[in-house]
Amino acid sequence: EAGVTQFPSHSVIEKGQTVTLRCDPISGHDNLYWYRRVMGKEIKFLLHFVKESKQDESGMPNNRFLAERTGGTYSTLKVQPAELEDSGVYFCASSPRTRGDAFFGQGTRLTVV
Amino acid sequence: DQQVKQNSPSLSVQEGRISILNCDYTNSMFDYFLWYKKYPAEGPTFLISISSIKDKNEDGRFTVFLNKSAKHLSLHIVPSQPGDSAVYFCAASGSASSARQLTFGSGTQLTVLP
């Protein structure tokens, strides 16, 4: 069974540009989460989808971040325009349950220069 | 304001000895606690969990202890092996809709020396 996959694994963009991160969850997992780790600190929650609906987006930093999950399958996280402080590793996770442990992807390392 | 804290950024132990990783939390709404392990360039991998109705959960070499009154949990690895070298994250969640997501600590880098 394929795990959670994220694309790209690395992205280097200039300040002001747009970047779109993609996450393919484990097939059949209704719950999809986005997290971010900045500068080796804690992994912080961004938002939670249940199927195609946003269950909780309380962790989204600001309106430059837009997440979608069309059709309840894969999800995208767009940052527009990117700022220097957006640099970090963005993790996607999926789970068949609303809470409890989740399966994480390998992450996308975003560097804004 | 960090609700889950791992105050030791790093820990080194000798192979075969016990590794003890600690975690403190402040939110009394948390009722489910997890430990994740992370290797470089990989995502976190679930290791072990414990519900607040228990004070201990064991899985092979890994045991998690929960002290609710102190809002403290710990992960014991015995015996430690070089392959256990990784960053260990403590995480917590609650049943309230505002707390179901995982809240992580900042991680502890464990190095097991051969």
mmCIF file of C-alpha atoms in Angstrom:
data_model
loop_
_atom_site.group_PDB
_atom_site.id
_atom_site.type_symbol
_atom_site.label_atom_id
_atom_site.label_comp_id
_atom_site.label_asym_id
_atom_site.label_seq_id
_atom_site.Cartn_x
_atom_site.Cartn_y
_atom_site.Cartn_z
ATOM 1 C CA GLU A 1 0.000 0.000 0.000
ATOM 2 C CA ALA A 2 1.378 3.401 -0.972
ATOM 3 C CA GLY A 3 1.987 5.844 1.845
ATOM 4 C CA VAL A 4 1.365 9.563 1.920
ATOM 5 C CA THR A 5 3.275 11.175 -0.919
ATOM 6 C CA GLN A 6 4.202 14.810 -1.277
ATOM 7 C CA PHE A 7 5.474 16.753 -4.250
ATOM 8 C CA PRO A 8 7.878 18.414 -4.706
ATOM 9 C CA SER A 9 10.367 17.242 -2.101
ATOM 10 C CA HIS A 10 12.224 20.545 -2.321
ATOM 11 C CA SER A 11 11.304 23.964 -3.656
ATOM 12 C CA VAL A 12 13.378 27.129 -3.756
ATOM 13 C CA ILE A 13 11.506 30.255 -4.794
ATOM 14 C CA GLU A 14 12.021 33.972 -4.612
ATOM 15 C CA LYS A 15 10.089 36.196 -2.273
ATOM 16 C CA GLY A 16 6.861 37.267 -3.918
ATOM 17 C CA GLN A 17 6.511 34.187 -6.089
ATOM 18 C CA THR A 18 3.829 31.539 -5.837
ATOM 19 C CA VAL A 19 4.361 27.924 -4.864
ATOM 20 C CA THR A 20 1.922 25.029 -4.816
ATOM 21 C CA LEU A 21 2.563 21.950 -2.747
ATOM 22 C CA ARG A 22 0.730 18.722 -3.399
ATOM 23 C CA CYS A 23 -0.210 15.852 -1.124
ATOM 24 C CA ASP A 24 -1.623 12.472 -2.045
ATOM 25 C CA PRO A 25 -3.000 10.773 1.061
ATOM 26 C CA ILE A 26 -3.327 7.073 1.625
ATOM 27 C CA SER A 27 -6.255 5.810 -0.397
ATOM 28 C CA GLY A 28 -9.450 5.741 1.621
ATOM 29 C CA HIS A 29 -8.268 8.151 4.295
ATOM 30 C CA ASP A 30 -10.925 10.803 4.717
ATOM 31 C CA ASN A 31 -8.826 12.909 7.085
ATOM 32 C CA LEU A 32 -5.994 14.952 5.642
ATOM 33 C CA TYR A 33 -3.806 17.339 7.607
ATOM 34 C CA TRP A 34 -1.186 19.918 6.761
ATOM 35 C CA TYR A 35 1.572 20.729 9.241
ATOM 36 C CA ARG A 36 4.681 22.887 9.074
ATOM 37 C CA ARG A 37 8.027 22.789 10.834
ATOM 38 C CA VAL A 38 9.992 26.024 10.824
ATOM 39 C CA MET A 39 13.670 26.355 11.750
ATOM 40 C CA GLY A 40 13.854 23.016 13.552
ATOM 41 C CA LYS A 41 11.135 23.982 15.982
ATOM 42 C CA GLU A 42 7.920 22.168 16.777
ATOM 43 C CA ILE A 43 5.708 20.764 14.056
ATOM 44 C CA LYS A 44 2.705 23.094 13.883
ATOM 45 C CA PHE A 45 -0.778 22.292 12.697
ATOM 46 C CA LEU A 46 -2.076 24.246 9.718
ATOM 47 C CA LEU A 47 -5.405 22.690 8.783
ATOM 48 C CA HIS A 48 -7.545 19.577 8.653
ATOM 49 C CA PHE A 49 -9.766 18.295 5.864
ATOM 50 C CA VAL A 50 -12.470 15.706 6.246
ATOM 51 C CA LYS A 51 -13.014 14.557 2.697
ATOM 52 C CA GLU A 52 -13.260 17.800 0.711
ATOM 53 C CA SER A 53 -14.410 19.968 3.624
ATOM 54 C CA LYS A 54 -12.182 22.089 5.811
ATOM 55 C CA GLN A 55 -12.804 20.836 9.326
ATOM 56 C CA ASP A 56 -10.354 23.136 11.058
ATOM 57 C CA GLU A 57 -8.129 25.797 9.520
ATOM 58 C CA SER A 58 -7.234 27.563 12.733
ATOM 59 C CA GLY A 59 -3.509 27.030 12.169
ATOM 60 C CA MET A 60 -3.280 28.757 8.800
ATOM 61 C CA PRO A 61 -0.873 31.694 9.309
ATOM 62 C CA ASN A 62 -2.621 34.234 7.053
ATOM 63 C CA ASN A 63 -4.576 34.631 3.850
ATOM 64 C CA ARG A 64 -1.499 34.071 1.691
ATOM 65 C CA PHE A 65 -2.043 30.379 2.332
ATOM 66 C CA LEU A 66 -4.798 28.546 0.479
ATOM 67 C CA ALA A 67 -5.506 24.840 0.814
ATOM 68 C CA GLU A 68 -7.848 22.813 -1.311
ATOM 69 C CA ARG A 69 -8.925 19.221 -1.530
ATOM 70 C CA THR A 70 -11.052 18.870 -4.594
ATOM 71 C CA GLY A 71 -13.051 15.660 -4.710
ATOM 72 C CA GLY A 72 -11.749 14.611 -1.332
ATOM 73 C CA THR A 73 -8.636 12.964 -2.766
ATOM 74 C CA TYR A 74 -5.349 14.818 -3.128
ATOM 75 C CA SER A 75 -4.778 18.228 -1.581
ATOM 76 C CA THR A 76 -2.827 21.302 -2.587
ATOM 77 C CA LEU A 77 -1.402 24.059 -0.439
ATOM 78 C CA LYS A 78 -0.672 27.287 -2.271
ATOM 79 C CA VAL A 79 1.423 30.100 -0.875
ATOM 80 C CA GLN A 80 0.917 33.389 -2.722
ATOM 81 C CA PRO A 81 2.910 35.568 -2.490
ATOM 82 C CA ALA A 82 5.626 33.745 -0.590
ATOM 83 C CA GLU A 83 7.532 35.551 2.156
ATOM 84 C CA LEU A 84 10.879 34.705 3.750
ATOM 85 C CA GLU A 85 9.219 33.487 6.968
ATOM 86 C CA ASP A 86 7.290 30.855 5.004
ATOM 87 C CA SER A 87 10.459 28.793 4.669
ATOM 88 C CA GLY A 88 10.238 25.448 6.412
ATOM 89 C CA VAL A 89 9.221 21.841 5.924
ATOM 90 C CA TYR A 90 5.571 21.287 5.090
ATOM 91 C CA PHE A 91 4.187 17.917 6.083
ATOM 92 C CA CYS A 92 0.992 16.314 4.986
ATOM 93 C CA ALA A 93 -0.611 13.521 6.985
ATOM 94 C CA SER A 94 -3.657 11.362 6.533
ATOM 95 C CA SER A 95 -5.740 9.137 8.761
ATOM 96 C CA PRO A 96 -8.896 7.065 8.559
ATOM 97 C CA ARG A 97 -9.891 8.502 11.938
ATOM 98 C CA THR A 98 -10.749 12.030 13.031
ATOM 99 C CA ARG A 99 -8.181 11.914 15.797
ATOM 100 C CA GLY A 100 -5.332 9.807 16.963
ATOM 101 C CA ASP A 101 -2.213 8.856 15.070
ATOM 102 C CA ALA A 102 -1.780 9.904 11.472
ATOM 103 C CA PHE A 103 0.523 8.783 8.667
ATOM 104 C CA PHE A 104 2.925 11.452 7.502
ATOM 105 C CA GLY A 105 4.461 12.118 4.132
ATOM 106 C CA GLN A 106 8.157 12.844 3.706
ATOM 107 C CA GLY A 107 7.551 16.572 3.615
ATOM 108 C CA THR A 108 8.283 19.405 1.194
ATOM 109 C CA ARG A 109 11.192 21.615 2.119
ATOM 110 C CA LEU A 110 10.324 25.139 1.029
ATOM 111 C CA THR A 111 13.017 27.782 0.902
ATOM 112 C CA VAL A 112 12.045 31.359 0.126
ATOM 113 C CA VAL A 113 14.992 33.572 -0.814
ATOM 114 C CA ASP B 1 2.903 29.676 23.825
ATOM 115 C CA GLN B 2 3.949 26.048 23.480
ATOM 116 C CA GLN B 3 1.416 23.624 24.900
ATOM 117 C CA VAL B 4 3.731 20.627 24.493
ATOM 118 C CA LYS B 5 7.325 21.018 25.572
ATOM 119 C CA GLN B 6 10.372 18.869 25.135
ATOM 120 C CA ASN B 7 13.033 20.644 27.115
ATOM 121 C CA SER B 8 15.952 18.477 26.042
ATOM 122 C CA PRO B 9 16.936 19.172 22.440
ATOM 123 C CA SER B 10 19.381 16.279 22.452
ATOM 124 C CA LEU B 11 20.248 13.111 24.310
ATOM 125 C CA SER B 12 23.131 10.657 23.888
ATOM 126 C CA VAL B 13 23.127 7.152 25.330
ATOM 127 C CA GLN B 14 25.285 4.094 24.977
ATOM 128 C CA GLU B 15 23.999 1.132 22.997
ATOM 129 C CA GLY B 16 22.231 -1.338 25.244
ATOM 130 C CA ARG B 17 21.387 1.236 27.903
ATOM 131 C CA ILE B 18 18.041 2.874 28.557
ATOM 132 C CA SER B 19 16.964 6.049 26.743
ATOM 133 C CA ILE B 20 14.460 8.255 28.557
ATOM 134 C CA LEU B 21 12.839 11.075 26.631
ATOM 135 C CA ASN B 22 10.638 13.525 28.480
ATOM 136 C CA CYS B 23 7.691 15.685 27.538
ATOM 137 C CA ASP B 24 5.516 18.152 29.454
ATOM 138 C CA TYR B 25 2.159 19.593 28.455
ATOM 139 C CA THR B 26 0.058 22.446 29.752
ATOM 140 C CA ASN B 27 -3.373 21.925 28.181
ATOM 141 C CA SER B 28 -5.575 19.878 30.507
ATOM 142 C CA MET B 29 -7.904 19.191 27.557
ATOM 143 C CA PHE B 30 -5.351 16.798 26.077
ATOM 144 C CA ASP B 31 -6.376 13.195 26.608
ATOM 145 C CA TYR B 32 -4.344 11.277 24.049
ATOM 146 C CA PHE B 33 -0.592 11.326 23.727
ATOM 147 C CA LEU B 34 1.727 10.007 21.061
ATOM 148 C CA TRP B 35 5.393 9.641 20.267
ATOM 149 C CA TYR B 36 6.698 9.946 16.734
ATOM 150 C CA LYS B 37 10.157 9.156 15.442
ATOM 151 C CA LYS B 38 11.711 11.078 12.567
ATOM 152 C CA TYR B 39 14.762 10.244 10.483
ATOM 153 C CA PRO B 40 16.418 12.947 8.325
ATOM 154 C CA ALA B 41 14.572 13.729 5.081
ATOM 155 C CA GLU B 42 11.635 11.565 6.136
ATOM 156 C CA GLY B 43 8.286 12.319 7.683
ATOM 157 C CA PRO B 44 7.493 11.499 11.307
ATOM 158 C CA THR B 45 6.558 7.865 11.928
ATOM 159 C CA PHE B 46 4.127 6.880 14.653
ATOM 160 C CA LEU B 47 5.799 4.950 17.445
ATOM 161 C CA ILE B 48 3.513 4.502 20.427
ATOM 162 C CA SER B 49 0.558 6.200 22.095
ATOM 163 C CA ILE B 50 -1.260 6.330 25.394
ATOM 164 C CA SER B 51 -4.726 7.381 26.426
ATOM 165 C CA SER B 52 -5.245 9.479 29.530
ATOM 166 C CA ILE B 53 -7.132 6.621 31.189
ATOM 167 C CA LYS B 54 -3.863 4.694 31.389
ATOM 168 C CA ASP B 55 -0.544 5.473 33.011
ATOM 169 C CA LYS B 56 1.612 3.063 31.049
ATOM 170 C CA ASN B 57 1.681 1.479 27.630
ATOM 171 C CA GLU B 58 4.317 -0.933 26.443
ATOM 172 C CA ASP B 59 5.245 -2.128 22.966
ATOM 173 C CA GLY B 60 8.380 -4.197 22.724
ATOM 174 C CA ARG B 61 11.376 -2.081 23.652
ATOM 175 C CA PHE B 62 9.238 1.059 23.911
ATOM 176 C CA THR B 63 7.233 2.094 26.966
ATOM 177 C CA VAL B 64 5.372 5.330 27.453
ATOM 178 C CA PHE B 65 4.509 6.565 30.946
ATOM 179 C CA LEU B 66 1.896 9.203 31.674
ATOM 180 C CA ASN B 67 1.670 11.231 34.878
ATOM 181 C CA LYS B 68 -1.523 13.237 34.526
ATOM 182 C CA SER B 69 -1.185 15.126 37.783
ATOM 183 C CA ALA B 70 2.224 16.384 36.713
ATOM 184 C CA LYS B 71 1.181 16.759 33.059
ATOM 185 C CA HIS B 72 4.248 14.797 32.128
ATOM 186 C CA LEU B 73 4.978 11.856 29.911
ATOM 187 C CA SER B 74 8.099 9.967 29.083
ATOM 188 C CA LEU B 75 9.275 7.451 26.524
ATOM 189 C CA HIS B 76 11.612 4.691 27.629
ATOM 190 C CA ILE B 77 13.597 2.722 25.101
ATOM 191 C CA VAL B 78 15.393 -0.312 26.419
ATOM 192 C CA PRO B 79 17.738 -1.589 25.269
ATOM 193 C CA SER B 80 18.701 1.298 23.014
ATOM 194 C CA GLN B 81 20.060 0.439 19.578
ATOM 195 C CA PRO B 82 22.024 2.569 17.084
ATOM 196 C CA GLY B 83 19.041 2.393 14.704
ATOM 197 C CA ASP B 84 17.010 4.260 17.316
ATOM 198 C CA SER B 85 19.042 7.387 16.605
ATOM 199 C CA ALA B 86 16.478 9.898 15.345
ATOM 200 C CA VAL B 87 14.461 12.919 16.412
ATOM 201 C CA TYR B 88 11.615 11.973 18.740
ATOM 202 C CA PHE B 89 8.514 14.143 18.872
ATOM 203 C CA CYS B 90 5.961 14.095 21.620
ATOM 204 C CA ALA B 91 2.422 14.973 20.498
ATOM 205 C CA ALA B 92 -0.960 15.396 22.131
ATOM 206 C CA SER B 93 -4.575 15.798 21.140
ATOM 207 C CA GLY B 94 -7.917 16.318 22.814
ATOM 208 C CA SER B 95 -11.472 15.230 22.178
ATOM 209 C CA ALA B 96 -12.791 18.774 21.822
ATOM 210 C CA SER B 97 -13.198 19.819 18.216
ATOM 211 C CA SER B 98 -10.685 22.608 18.741
ATOM 212 C CA ALA B 99 -8.005 20.211 19.954
ATOM 213 C CA ARG B 100 -8.274 17.129 17.763
ATOM 214 C CA GLN B 101 -5.254 17.986 15.682
ATOM 215 C CA LEU B 102 -1.871 16.869 16.934
ATOM 216 C CA THR B 103 0.061 19.429 18.951
ATOM 217 C CA PHE B 104 3.760 18.629 18.811
ATOM 218 C CA GLY B 105 6.765 19.410 20.927
ATOM 219 C CA SER B 106 9.977 20.656 19.342
ATOM 220 C CA GLY B 107 11.628 17.244 19.364
ATOM 221 C CA THR B 108 14.598 15.576 21.026
ATOM 222 C CA GLN B 109 17.515 14.304 18.950
ATOM 223 C CA LEU B 110 18.472 10.900 20.329
ATOM 224 C CA THR B 111 21.906 9.549 19.480
ATOM 225 C CA VAL B 112 22.679 5.966 20.438
ATOM 226 C CA LEU B 113 26.402 5.390 20.485
ATOM 227 C CA PRO B 114 27.718 1.960 19.463
#
